[in-house]
Each structure stands twice: as C-alpha cells, then as structure tokens.
CSV table of C-alpha atoms in Angstrom, one decimal:
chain,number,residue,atom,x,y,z
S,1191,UNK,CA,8.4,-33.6,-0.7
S,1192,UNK,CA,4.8,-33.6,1.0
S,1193,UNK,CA,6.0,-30.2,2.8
S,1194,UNK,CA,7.2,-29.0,-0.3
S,1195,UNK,CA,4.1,-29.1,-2.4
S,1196,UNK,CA,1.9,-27.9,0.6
S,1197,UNK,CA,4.1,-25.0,0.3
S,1198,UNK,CA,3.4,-24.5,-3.4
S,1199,UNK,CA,-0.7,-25.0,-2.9
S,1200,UNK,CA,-0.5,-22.6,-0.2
S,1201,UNK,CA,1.4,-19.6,-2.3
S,1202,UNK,CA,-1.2,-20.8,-4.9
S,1203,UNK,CA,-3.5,-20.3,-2.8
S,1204,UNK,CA,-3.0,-16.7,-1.7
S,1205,UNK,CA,-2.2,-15.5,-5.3
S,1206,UNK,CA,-5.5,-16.6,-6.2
S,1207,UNK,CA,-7.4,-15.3,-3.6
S,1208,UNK,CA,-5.2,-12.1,-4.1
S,1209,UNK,CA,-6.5,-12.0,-7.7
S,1210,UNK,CA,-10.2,-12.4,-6.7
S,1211,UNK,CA,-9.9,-9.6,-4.5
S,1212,UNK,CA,-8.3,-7.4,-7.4
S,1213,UNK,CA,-10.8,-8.1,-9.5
S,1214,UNK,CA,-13.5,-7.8,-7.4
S,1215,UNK,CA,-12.3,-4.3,-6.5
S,1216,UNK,CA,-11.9,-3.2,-9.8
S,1217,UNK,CA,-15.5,-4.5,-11.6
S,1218,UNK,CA,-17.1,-3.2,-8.2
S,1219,UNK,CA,-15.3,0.3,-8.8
S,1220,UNK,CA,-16.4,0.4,-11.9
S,1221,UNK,CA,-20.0,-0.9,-12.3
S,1222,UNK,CA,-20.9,-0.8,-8.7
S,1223,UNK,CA,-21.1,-3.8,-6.3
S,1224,UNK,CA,-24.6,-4.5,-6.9
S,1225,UNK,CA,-24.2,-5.3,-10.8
S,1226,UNK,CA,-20.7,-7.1,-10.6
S,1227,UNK,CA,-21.8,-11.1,-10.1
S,1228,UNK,CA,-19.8,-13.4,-8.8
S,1229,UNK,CA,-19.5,-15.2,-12.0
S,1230,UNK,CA,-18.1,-12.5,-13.7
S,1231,UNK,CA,-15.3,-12.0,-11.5
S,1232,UNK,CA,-14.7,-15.9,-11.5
S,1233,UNK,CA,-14.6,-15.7,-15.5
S,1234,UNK,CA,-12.3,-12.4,-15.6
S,1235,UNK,CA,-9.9,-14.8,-12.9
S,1236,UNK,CA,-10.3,-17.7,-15.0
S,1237,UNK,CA,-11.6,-20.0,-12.6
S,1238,UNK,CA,-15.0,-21.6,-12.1
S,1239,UNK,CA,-17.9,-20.1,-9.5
S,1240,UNK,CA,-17.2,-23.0,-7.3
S,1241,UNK,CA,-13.1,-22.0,-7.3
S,1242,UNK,CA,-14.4,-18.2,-6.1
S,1243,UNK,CA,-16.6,-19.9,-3.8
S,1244,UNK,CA,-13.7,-21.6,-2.2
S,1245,UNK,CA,-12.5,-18.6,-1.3
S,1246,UNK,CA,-14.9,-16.4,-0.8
S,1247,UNK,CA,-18.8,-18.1,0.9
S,1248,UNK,CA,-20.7,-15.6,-0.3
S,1249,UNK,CA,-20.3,-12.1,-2.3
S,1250,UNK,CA,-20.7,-10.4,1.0
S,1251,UNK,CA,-17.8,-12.0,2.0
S,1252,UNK,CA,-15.6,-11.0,-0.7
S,1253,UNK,CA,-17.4,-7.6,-0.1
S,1254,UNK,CA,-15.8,-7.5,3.3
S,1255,UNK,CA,-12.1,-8.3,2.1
S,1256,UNK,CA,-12.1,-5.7,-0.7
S,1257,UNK,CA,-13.4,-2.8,1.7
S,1258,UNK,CA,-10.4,-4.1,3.8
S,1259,UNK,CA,-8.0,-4.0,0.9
S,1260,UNK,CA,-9.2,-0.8,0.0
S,1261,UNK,CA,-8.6,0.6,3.8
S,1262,UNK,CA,-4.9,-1.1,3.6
S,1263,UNK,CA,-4.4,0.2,0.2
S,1264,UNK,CA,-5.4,3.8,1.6
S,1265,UNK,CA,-3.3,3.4,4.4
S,1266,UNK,CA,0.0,2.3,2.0
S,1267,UNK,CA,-1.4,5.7,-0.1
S,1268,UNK,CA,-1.3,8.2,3.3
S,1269,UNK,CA,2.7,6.8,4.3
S,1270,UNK,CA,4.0,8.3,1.4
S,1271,UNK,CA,3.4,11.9,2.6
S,1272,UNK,CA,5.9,11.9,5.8
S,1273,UNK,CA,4.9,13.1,9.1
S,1274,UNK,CA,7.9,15.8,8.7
S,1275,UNK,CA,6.3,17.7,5.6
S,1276,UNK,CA,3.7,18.8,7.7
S,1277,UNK,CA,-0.2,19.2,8.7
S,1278,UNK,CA,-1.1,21.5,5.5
S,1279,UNK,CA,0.7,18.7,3.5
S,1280,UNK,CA,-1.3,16.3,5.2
S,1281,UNK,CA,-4.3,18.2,4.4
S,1282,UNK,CA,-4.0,18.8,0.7
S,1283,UNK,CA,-3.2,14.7,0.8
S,1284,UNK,CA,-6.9,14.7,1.9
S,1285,UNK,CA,-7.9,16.6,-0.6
S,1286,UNK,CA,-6.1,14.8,-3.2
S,1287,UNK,CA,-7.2,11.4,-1.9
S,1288,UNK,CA,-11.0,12.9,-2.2
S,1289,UNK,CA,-9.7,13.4,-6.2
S,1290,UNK,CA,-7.9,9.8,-5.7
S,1291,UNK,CA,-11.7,8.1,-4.7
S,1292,UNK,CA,-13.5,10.2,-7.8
S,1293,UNK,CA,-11.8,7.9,-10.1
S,1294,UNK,CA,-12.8,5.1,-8.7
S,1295,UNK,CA,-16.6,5.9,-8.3
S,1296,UNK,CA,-17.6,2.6,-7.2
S,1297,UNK,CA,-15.6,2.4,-4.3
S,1298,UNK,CA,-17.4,5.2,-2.8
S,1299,UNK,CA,-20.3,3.8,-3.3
S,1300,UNK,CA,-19.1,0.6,-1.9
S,1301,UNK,CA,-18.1,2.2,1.6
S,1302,UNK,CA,-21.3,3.2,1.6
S,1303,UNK,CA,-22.8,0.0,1.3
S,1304,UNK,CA,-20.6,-1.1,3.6
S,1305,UNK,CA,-20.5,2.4,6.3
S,1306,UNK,CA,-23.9,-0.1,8.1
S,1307,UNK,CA,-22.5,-3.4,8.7
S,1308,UNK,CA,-19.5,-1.9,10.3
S,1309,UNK,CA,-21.4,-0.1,12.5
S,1310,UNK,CA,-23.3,-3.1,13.6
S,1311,UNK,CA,-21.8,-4.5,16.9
S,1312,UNK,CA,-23.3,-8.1,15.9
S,1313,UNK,CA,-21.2,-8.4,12.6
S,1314,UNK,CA,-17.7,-9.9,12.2
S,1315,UNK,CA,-16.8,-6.6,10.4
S,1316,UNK,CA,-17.4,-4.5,13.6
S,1317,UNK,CA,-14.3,-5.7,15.0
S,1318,UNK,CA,-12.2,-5.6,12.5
S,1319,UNK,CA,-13.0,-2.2,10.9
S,1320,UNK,CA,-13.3,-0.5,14.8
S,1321,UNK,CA,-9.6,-1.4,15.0
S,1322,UNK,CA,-8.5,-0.3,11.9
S,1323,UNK,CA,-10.5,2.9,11.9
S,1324,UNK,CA,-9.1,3.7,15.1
S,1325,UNK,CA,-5.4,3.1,14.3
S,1326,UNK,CA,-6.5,5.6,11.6
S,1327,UNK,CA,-7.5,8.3,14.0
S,1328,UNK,CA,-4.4,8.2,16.0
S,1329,UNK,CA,-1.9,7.7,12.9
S,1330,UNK,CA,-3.7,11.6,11.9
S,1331,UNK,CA,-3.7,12.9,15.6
S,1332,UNK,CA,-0.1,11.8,15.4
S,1333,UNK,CA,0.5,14.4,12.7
S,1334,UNK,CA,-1.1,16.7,14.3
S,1335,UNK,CA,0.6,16.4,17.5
S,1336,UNK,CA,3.5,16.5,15.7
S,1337,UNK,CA,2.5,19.7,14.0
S,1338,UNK,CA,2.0,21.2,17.5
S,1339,UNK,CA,5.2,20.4,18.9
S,1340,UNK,CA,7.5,21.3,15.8
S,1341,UNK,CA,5.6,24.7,16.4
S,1342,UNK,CA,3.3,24.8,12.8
S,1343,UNK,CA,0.0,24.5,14.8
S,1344,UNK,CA,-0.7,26.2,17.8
S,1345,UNK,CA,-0.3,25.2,21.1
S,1346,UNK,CA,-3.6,23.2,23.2
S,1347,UNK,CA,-4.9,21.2,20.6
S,1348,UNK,CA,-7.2,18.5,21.0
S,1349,UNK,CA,-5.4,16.5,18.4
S,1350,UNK,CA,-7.5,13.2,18.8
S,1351,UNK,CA,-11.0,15.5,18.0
S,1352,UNK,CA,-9.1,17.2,15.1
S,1353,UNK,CA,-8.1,13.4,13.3
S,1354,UNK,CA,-11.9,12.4,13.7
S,1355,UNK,CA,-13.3,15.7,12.4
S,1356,UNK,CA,-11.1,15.0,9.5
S,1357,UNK,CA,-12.4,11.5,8.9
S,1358,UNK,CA,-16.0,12.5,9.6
S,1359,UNK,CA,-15.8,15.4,7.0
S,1360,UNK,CA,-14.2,12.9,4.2
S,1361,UNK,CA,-16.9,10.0,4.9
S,1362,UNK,CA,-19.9,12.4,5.4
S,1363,UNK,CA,-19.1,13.9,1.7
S,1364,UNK,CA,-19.1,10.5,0.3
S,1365,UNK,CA,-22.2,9.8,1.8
S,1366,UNK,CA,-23.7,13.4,0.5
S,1367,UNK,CA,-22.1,12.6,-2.8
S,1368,UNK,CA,-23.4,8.9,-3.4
S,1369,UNK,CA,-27.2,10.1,-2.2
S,1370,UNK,CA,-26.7,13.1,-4.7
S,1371,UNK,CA,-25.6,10.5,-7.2
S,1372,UNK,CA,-22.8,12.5,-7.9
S,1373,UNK,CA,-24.1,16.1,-8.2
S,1374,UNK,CA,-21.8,17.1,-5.3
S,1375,UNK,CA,-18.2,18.5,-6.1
S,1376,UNK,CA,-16.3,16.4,-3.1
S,1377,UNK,CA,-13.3,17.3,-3.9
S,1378,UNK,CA,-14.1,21.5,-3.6
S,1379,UNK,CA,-16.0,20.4,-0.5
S,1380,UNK,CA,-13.0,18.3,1.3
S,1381,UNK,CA,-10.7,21.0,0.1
S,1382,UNK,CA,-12.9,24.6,2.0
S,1383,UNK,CA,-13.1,22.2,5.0
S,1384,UNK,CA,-9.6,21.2,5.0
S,1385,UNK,CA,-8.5,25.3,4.0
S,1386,UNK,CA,-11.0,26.9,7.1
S,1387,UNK,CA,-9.2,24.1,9.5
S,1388,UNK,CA,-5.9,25.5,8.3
S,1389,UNK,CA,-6.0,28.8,8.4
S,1390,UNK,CA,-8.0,27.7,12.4
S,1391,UNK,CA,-5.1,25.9,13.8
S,1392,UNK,CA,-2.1,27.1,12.0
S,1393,UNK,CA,0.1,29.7,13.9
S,1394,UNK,CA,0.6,31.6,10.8
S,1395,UNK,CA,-2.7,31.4,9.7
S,1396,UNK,CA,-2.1,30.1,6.1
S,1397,UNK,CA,-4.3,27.9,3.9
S,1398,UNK,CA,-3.6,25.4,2.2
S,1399,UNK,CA,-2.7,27.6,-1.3
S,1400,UNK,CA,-0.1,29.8,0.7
C-alpha cells in the first residue's frame, strides 16, 4: 500500500512539474521571460509560490528546464521530416522552423537570454546543452551524409562543417533579430541562406523552389 501511494505522489509529481514547465514556456513566449513572475505561473497552475518553488529553486532554474523542453520539443518537430525526403526538404524544414519560432516571439528571445550561460564552462547548463547541441550537429550531418551517398549532394563534403553552418546561420539571425527587436525578416534571411547552400552543394544545382 506504502509502495502504491509513493507511486501515485510520484506521477503527481511529474505532471505537475510538467505543467510548470508548460506554462512557464507559454507566458515566457508570450510576454518575455523578464515580465512572467513566478507567481503568475504558480496562479495560472493553481498552486502556491512555495508549490513552484518545490520544483523549481529559483526562476532561473525553471529557465533552464523550459530552454531544454524547447530543444526536445524541436528535436520531436525535426523527426517528422525523414532522412529519405532529402537535404532540400531538410532545408525548407529550416526555414519553416524559422516561421515556427516567429510565433512564439518569446522563445527567441529566451535562447537569447540563455545563448551566455550555456556557453559558460562553470554552469550546470554547459554540460547539458554541449551534449545536446552536439547530438544536434551530427543528427544534420547525418542528412547530409546521407544526401551525399544517395547521390543528391555532391561528392567530398565536409558534412559535419555544413550541420554547424546551418545551426550557426539559424541562431545568429535570432540574435540579429532580437537586437533589432524584430525589424529583421528571419524567416527571408534563413530561407536565401538555406537556397545559396542548395543550389552550392546539390548536383543539380536546384534551390529550394525547384
């Protein structure tokens, strides 16, 4: 019976924390991390400050777990375009998720916030985020290898320096875009660099239109 209803506190548990996390994501995409409290999100969850508190030490913790939910999420988003349709369907997927991030505004502006402290070997994100952006990379210069042997790219590739172009030219035009609050078109500027790299590698030379 004890085991039982340490069972039940437990799923309780990670529903709740679950439900923090969404809700955190969602007030953060849409008023921006620095004017979501964490009393708001522990009213829209219907708990007290001291339940999210439980959970989560500080906001900057809860910060850290909904950057991670929104590289998981991102990741569940890229492994619905398979690795047979193709490196120019990959690449309009980029530019679609670039349309995909637009609509949640403050999300951008949250990796943004948070592009520092993973950089930063002394905090616990560093490790974390490192991991996962590299299982990133190579997931993307496995679809480009794959692109090279099935003969759509040419031949001599450096497939791993392609993937982290890719990356770098998608997080650099958030950057751009939150500095220039906005007054940057991301999605036009993901989609010329992601056309010039396919008309570059392909061996027919098309674009991502054609």
């Amino acid at each position: 019976m004890a085991t039982a209803r340490r069972r039940g506190a437990y799923k309780v548990g990670v529903a709740r924390r679950a439900k923090i996390i969404e809700s955190a994501t969602r007030q953060f995409a849409a008023d921006g991390y620095q004017n979501v409290s964490m009393a708001q999100i522990a009213k829209d969850v219907e708990i007290t400050d001291s339940g999210v508190l439980h959970y989560f030490p500080s906001k900057h913790h809860l910060l850290l777990a909904v950057v991670h939910h929104r590289i998981e999420a991102a990741e569940e988003w890229w492994k619905r375009i398979p690795v047979e349709a193709g490196v120019v369907a990959m690449l309009r997927g980029m530019v679609e998720s670039s349309r995909r991030h637009l609509s949640q505004p403050g999300l951008i502006e949250l990796f943004v916030v948070m592009a520092s402290e993973m950089s930063n070997p002394a905090s616990a994100a560093h490790e974390v985020y490192s991991r996962q952006y590299e299982g990133v990379v190579e997931a993307i210069a496995g679809r480009f290898r794959y692109g090279v042997e099935s003969g759509e790219l040419r031949a001599g590739l450096d497939c791993e320096a392609l993937a982290r172009e890719c990356i770098a030219v998608s997080d650099g035009l958030q950057m751009q875009w939150v500095l220039r609050r906005g007054q940057l078109d991301l999605v036009a500027a993901v989609r010329s660099h992601a056309d010039r790299l396919a008309r570059a590698i392909t061996t027919d030379g098309r674009g991502l239109a054609e």
